[in-house]
Amino acid sequence: MIYLKTEDEIELLRAANQLVATTLAEIARIVRPGISTAEIDRVAETCIRDHGAEPTFKGFPNPYGGPFPGSVCTSVNDVVVHGVPREEDILKEGDIISVDCGTLLNGYNGDSCYTFMVGEVSEETKRLLRTTKEALYKGIEEAVAGHRIGDISHAVQSHCEAQGYGIVREFVGHGIGREMHEDPPVPNYGSRGKGKQLRNGLCIAIEPMITQGSHEIYMMPDRWTIKTRDGRWAAHFEHTIAIHHGKADILSSFEEVERIEASRQ
Ligand code: MG
Ligand code: MG
């Protein structure tokens, strides 16, 4: 069942997503070689709770095992999604880390992910990150009233496959509202003109998960961490958007993160 949101609900979702943006900016300030993923998790949890919200991911139930132990997912290099923050996982120069963050504020969810560079990364890695982020915005461009979910999916897939990258199939974007995961699913692969029609009030998370090599993945014994089967790296960028006045209204934001990244160049 798809729940279309009212104007008031879109503003509540915007507030939750702006808090995700604030949290990702806090992380942008501290990502560097030598920091642990557990430290990133602590900074994120403090930021979220200091703003009167809950980290949605903490304790998130798992159909395969125990609840998620962290407040954010910290997915390093060949980890695609759902990386578990750990004291012993220390970032190194040249790594990449996708930090996926969810907040529950006043009953509504924020959900956004950014892949950060740790120190100086290779040109090959930069191209993966650039292409994945571009694909996210190509998808968002298609998110207008009257289009269909497949138009978003096709835009993401064709942009990444043209660059020779893999598109993860098992994890997809989603509707968002009072629940973090609502209908409809928003795959990163598909055909133009197919799927549910986009209408004003539809709120969705668009989140390309893109691999340098094959799109095949596997689950680690911790029953959370998802890695690429071939060991090549993966990137993940996510925005929550509303179809609002016929167009995509991006409720989350990378603005502050990108300002911090640019100041480091
Ligand atoms: Mg997410
Ligand atoms: Mg999501």
Short mmCIF file of C-alpha atoms and ligand atoms in Angstrom, two decimals:
data_model
loop_
_atom_site.label_atom_id
_atom_site.label_comp_id
_atom_site.label_asym_id
_atom_site.label_seq_id
_atom_site.Cartn_x
_atom_site.Cartn_y
_atom_site.Cartn_z
CA MET A 1 0.00 0.00 0.00
CA ILE A 2 1.39 3.40 -1.00
CA TYR A 3 0.73 6.27 1.42
CA LEU A 4 0.80 9.66 -0.25
CA LYS A 5 1.88 12.42 2.13
CA THR A 6 0.22 15.72 2.97
CA GLU A 7 2.09 19.04 2.86
CA ASP A 8 2.52 18.85 6.65
CA GLU A 9 3.93 15.33 6.44
CA ILE A 10 6.39 16.36 3.71
CA GLU A 11 7.68 19.09 6.07
CA LEU A 12 8.07 16.52 8.89
CA LEU A 13 10.02 14.28 6.52
CA ARG A 14 12.13 17.26 5.48
CA ALA A 15 13.04 17.95 9.12
CA ALA A 16 14.06 14.32 9.72
CA ASN A 17 16.13 14.32 6.52
CA GLN A 18 17.79 17.64 7.30
CA LEU A 19 18.93 16.07 10.55
CA VAL A 20 20.45 13.23 8.53
CA ALA A 21 22.24 15.90 6.45
CA THR A 22 23.55 17.53 9.65
CA THR A 23 24.75 14.15 10.91
CA LEU A 24 26.50 13.31 7.63
CA ALA A 25 28.23 16.71 7.80
CA GLU A 26 29.47 15.89 11.33
CA ILE A 27 30.91 12.68 9.87
CA ALA A 28 32.50 14.55 6.93
CA ARG A 29 34.41 16.63 9.51
CA ILE A 30 35.98 13.57 11.18
CA VAL A 31 36.52 11.05 8.36
CA ARG A 32 40.29 10.55 8.03
CA PRO A 33 42.90 7.78 8.15
CA GLY A 34 43.22 6.31 11.66
CA ILE A 35 39.61 6.74 12.80
CA SER A 36 37.51 3.67 13.64
CA THR A 37 34.05 3.02 12.26
CA ALA A 38 32.89 2.75 15.90
CA GLU A 39 33.99 6.37 16.49
CA ILE A 40 32.01 7.47 13.42
CA ASP A 41 29.01 5.63 14.86
CA ARG A 42 29.35 7.40 18.24
CA VAL A 43 29.55 10.84 16.62
CA ALA A 44 26.45 10.05 14.54
CA GLU A 45 24.43 8.73 17.49
CA THR A 46 25.31 11.76 19.64
CA CYS A 47 24.34 14.18 16.86
CA ILE A 48 21.00 12.43 16.25
CA ARG A 49 20.05 12.19 19.94
CA ASP A 50 21.21 15.77 20.70
CA HIS A 51 18.60 16.91 18.15
CA GLY A 52 15.81 14.98 19.89
CA ALA A 53 15.65 12.13 17.38
CA GLU A 54 16.31 8.38 17.40
CA PRO A 55 18.80 6.59 15.15
CA THR A 56 16.40 4.38 13.20
CA PHE A 57 19.00 1.75 12.40
CA LYS A 58 19.92 1.04 16.06
CA GLY A 59 18.23 -2.22 16.99
CA PHE A 60 16.74 -2.59 13.52
CA PRO A 61 15.40 -6.15 13.30
CA ASN A 62 17.16 -8.67 11.06
CA PRO A 63 15.30 -11.56 9.45
CA TYR A 64 18.58 -13.56 9.51
CA GLY A 65 19.94 -12.82 13.00
CA GLY A 66 20.26 -10.25 15.78
CA PRO A 67 19.25 -6.57 15.64
CA PHE A 68 21.62 -4.00 14.07
CA PRO A 69 24.09 -2.89 16.77
CA GLY A 70 25.08 0.50 15.31
CA SER A 71 23.36 3.84 14.76
CA VAL A 72 24.68 4.13 11.19
CA CYS A 73 25.86 1.58 8.62
CA THR A 74 29.57 1.98 7.90
CA SER A 75 30.43 0.14 4.68
CA VAL A 76 34.13 0.23 3.75
CA ASN A 77 35.57 -0.53 0.28
CA ASP A 78 34.14 -3.90 -0.88
CA VAL A 79 31.30 -3.69 1.65
CA VAL A 80 28.22 -2.68 -0.32
CA VAL A 81 25.74 -2.01 2.50
CA HIS A 82 24.97 -2.73 6.17
CA GLY A 83 28.57 -2.59 7.40
CA VAL A 84 28.60 -2.87 11.21
CA PRO A 85 30.63 -0.21 13.09
CA ARG A 86 33.52 -1.76 15.04
CA GLU A 87 36.41 -0.48 17.19
CA GLU A 88 38.87 -2.68 15.25
CA ASP A 89 37.86 -1.34 11.82
CA ILE A 90 40.28 1.54 11.30
CA LEU A 91 40.10 3.61 8.12
CA LYS A 92 43.23 3.83 5.95
CA GLU A 93 44.42 6.38 3.40
CA GLY A 94 42.74 5.63 0.05
CA ASP A 95 39.71 3.82 1.53
CA ILE A 96 36.11 4.73 0.86
CA ILE A 97 33.30 4.49 3.40
CA SER A 98 29.57 4.67 2.74
CA VAL A 99 27.75 6.00 5.79
CA ASP A 100 24.04 5.28 5.63
CA CYS A 101 22.08 7.21 8.25
CA GLY A 102 18.46 7.02 9.37
CA THR A 103 16.67 9.27 11.85
CA LEU A 104 13.23 9.12 13.43
CA LEU A 105 12.11 12.64 14.35
CA ASN A 106 8.56 13.46 15.46
CA GLY A 107 7.33 10.16 14.04
CA TYR A 108 8.84 10.57 10.55
CA ASN A 109 11.95 9.05 8.98
CA GLY A 110 15.04 10.49 7.38
CA ASP A 111 17.25 8.24 5.23
CA SER A 112 20.31 9.28 3.25
CA CYS A 113 23.73 7.85 2.46
CA TYR A 114 27.03 9.35 1.29
CA THR A 115 30.25 7.62 0.25
CA PHE A 116 33.25 9.48 1.70
CA MET A 117 36.85 9.38 0.52
CA VAL A 118 39.44 8.72 3.23
CA GLY A 119 42.41 10.98 2.50
CA GLU A 120 43.56 10.77 -1.11
CA VAL A 121 41.90 8.05 -3.19
CA SER A 122 42.77 6.70 -6.65
CA GLU A 123 41.35 8.20 -9.84
CA GLU A 124 39.59 4.89 -10.48
CA THR A 125 37.84 5.16 -7.12
CA LYS A 126 36.90 8.79 -7.72
CA ARG A 127 35.26 7.76 -10.99
CA LEU A 128 33.14 5.13 -9.18
CA LEU A 129 31.97 7.71 -6.62
CA ARG A 130 31.31 10.39 -9.24
CA THR A 131 29.32 8.02 -11.45
CA THR A 132 27.21 6.70 -8.56
CA LYS A 133 26.36 10.21 -7.37
CA GLU A 134 25.56 11.29 -10.94
CA ALA A 135 23.28 8.26 -11.28
CA LEU A 136 21.39 9.32 -8.16
CA TYR A 137 20.70 12.75 -9.70
CA LYS A 138 19.80 11.20 -13.07
CA GLY A 139 17.21 9.15 -11.18
CA ILE A 140 15.92 12.20 -9.32
CA GLU A 141 15.51 14.08 -12.64
CA GLU A 142 13.02 11.40 -13.68
CA ALA A 143 11.07 11.67 -10.43
CA VAL A 144 8.28 13.92 -11.65
CA ALA A 145 4.51 13.47 -11.49
CA GLY A 146 3.22 11.30 -14.34
CA HIS A 147 6.47 9.36 -14.77
CA ARG A 148 6.83 5.82 -13.43
CA ILE A 149 9.22 4.11 -11.02
CA GLY A 150 10.82 2.35 -14.00
CA ASP A 151 11.88 5.73 -15.43
CA ILE A 152 13.97 6.34 -12.30
CA SER A 153 15.35 2.78 -12.35
CA HIS A 154 16.26 2.94 -16.02
CA ALA A 155 18.05 6.30 -15.63
CA VAL A 156 20.23 4.94 -12.79
CA GLN A 157 20.99 1.64 -14.53
CA SER A 158 21.81 3.05 -17.96
CA HIS A 159 24.14 5.72 -16.54
CA CYS A 160 26.16 3.22 -14.50
CA GLU A 161 26.21 0.37 -16.99
CA ALA A 162 27.45 2.74 -19.70
CA GLN A 163 30.53 3.23 -17.48
CA GLY A 164 30.97 -0.54 -17.09
CA TYR A 165 29.74 -0.74 -13.50
CA GLY A 166 27.50 -3.32 -11.82
CA ILE A 167 24.05 -2.60 -10.35
CA VAL A 168 23.19 -4.40 -7.11
CA ARG A 169 19.87 -6.21 -7.49
CA GLU A 170 19.10 -7.49 -3.99
CA PHE A 171 18.78 -4.08 -2.30
CA VAL A 172 16.64 -1.24 -3.64
CA GLY A 173 15.22 2.17 -2.79
CA HIS A 174 11.82 2.45 -1.14
CA GLY A 175 8.88 4.55 -0.08
CA ILE A 176 9.43 6.38 3.20
CA GLY A 177 7.24 8.05 5.81
CA ARG A 178 6.20 6.91 9.27
CA GLU A 179 8.02 3.68 8.36
CA MET A 180 11.57 3.73 7.04
CA HIS A 181 10.68 1.19 4.36
CA GLU A 182 7.29 1.66 2.72
CA ASP A 183 5.91 0.82 -0.70
CA PRO A 184 6.83 1.16 -3.48
CA PRO A 185 10.23 -0.47 -3.97
CA VAL A 186 12.54 1.67 -6.16
CA PRO A 187 15.01 -0.64 -7.94
CA ASN A 188 18.20 0.68 -9.52
CA TYR A 189 17.52 -1.38 -12.65
CA GLY A 190 14.44 -1.56 -14.84
CA SER A 191 12.57 -0.38 -17.89
CA ARG A 192 11.27 3.00 -18.86
CA GLY A 193 7.49 3.38 -18.57
CA LYS A 194 7.11 0.41 -16.20
CA GLY A 195 6.00 0.28 -12.57
CA LYS A 196 3.88 2.51 -10.37
CA GLN A 197 3.06 6.01 -11.55
CA LEU A 198 4.56 8.89 -9.57
CA ARG A 199 2.04 11.26 -8.00
CA ASN A 200 2.23 14.33 -5.81
CA GLY A 201 2.78 13.33 -2.18
CA LEU A 202 4.80 10.22 -3.01
CA CYS A 203 7.96 10.17 -0.87
CA ILE A 204 10.76 7.79 -1.81
CA ALA A 205 14.41 7.10 -1.10
CA ILE A 206 16.46 6.68 -4.28
CA GLU A 207 19.73 4.89 -3.55
CA PRO A 208 22.03 3.50 -6.24
CA MET A 209 24.40 0.80 -4.90
CA ILE A 210 27.02 0.46 -7.62
CA THR A 211 29.98 -1.91 -7.96
CA GLN A 212 33.25 -1.62 -9.86
CA GLY A 213 32.96 -5.18 -11.12
CA SER A 214 30.23 -7.82 -11.01
CA HIS A 215 27.01 -6.96 -9.16
CA GLU A 216 27.08 -10.27 -7.27
CA ILE A 217 27.14 -9.98 -3.48
CA TYR A 218 27.22 -12.19 -0.38
CA MET A 219 26.44 -11.88 3.32
CA MET A 220 29.17 -12.18 5.96
CA PRO A 221 28.70 -14.48 8.99
CA ASP A 222 27.67 -11.45 11.12
CA ARG A 223 24.42 -11.65 9.10
CA TRP A 224 24.57 -7.93 8.28
CA THR A 225 27.64 -7.04 6.26
CA ILE A 226 27.08 -7.35 2.50
CA LYS A 227 30.20 -7.59 0.31
CA THR A 228 30.88 -7.83 -3.39
CA ARG A 229 31.68 -11.40 -4.39
CA ASP A 230 34.68 -10.36 -6.51
CA GLY A 231 36.17 -8.09 -3.82
CA ARG A 232 35.97 -4.98 -5.98
CA TRP A 233 34.66 -1.82 -4.35
CA ALA A 234 31.14 -0.40 -4.15
CA ALA A 235 29.61 3.07 -3.71
CA HIS A 236 26.22 4.09 -2.33
CA PHE A 237 24.54 7.49 -2.48
CA GLU A 238 20.97 8.07 -1.28
CA HIS A 239 18.53 10.95 -1.11
CA THR A 240 14.97 11.03 0.21
CA ILE A 241 12.69 13.00 -2.10
CA ALA A 242 9.04 14.02 -2.32
CA ILE A 243 7.04 14.45 -5.50
CA HIS A 244 5.88 17.96 -4.68
CA HIS A 245 4.12 20.40 -7.02
CA GLY A 246 4.82 17.88 -9.78
CA LYS A 247 8.60 17.83 -9.30
CA ALA A 248 11.25 16.13 -7.19
CA ASP A 249 11.80 18.02 -3.94
CA ILE A 250 15.03 16.70 -2.37
CA LEU A 251 14.34 16.50 1.38
CA SER A 252 17.83 15.37 2.39
CA SER A 253 20.96 17.34 1.45
CA PHE A 254 24.64 16.85 0.61
CA GLU A 255 25.31 20.60 0.56
CA GLU A 256 27.23 20.83 3.85
CA VAL A 257 29.11 17.56 3.25
CA GLU A 258 30.22 18.78 -0.18
CA ARG A 259 31.26 22.16 1.24
CA ILE A 260 33.46 20.37 3.80
CA GLU A 261 34.90 18.06 1.11
CA ALA A 262 35.67 21.01 -1.19
CA SER A 263 37.47 22.87 1.61
CA ARG A 264 39.86 19.90 1.91
CA GLN A 265 40.93 19.88 -1.74
MG MG B 1 19.70 4.51 3.77
MG MG B 2 17.09 3.69 2.19
#
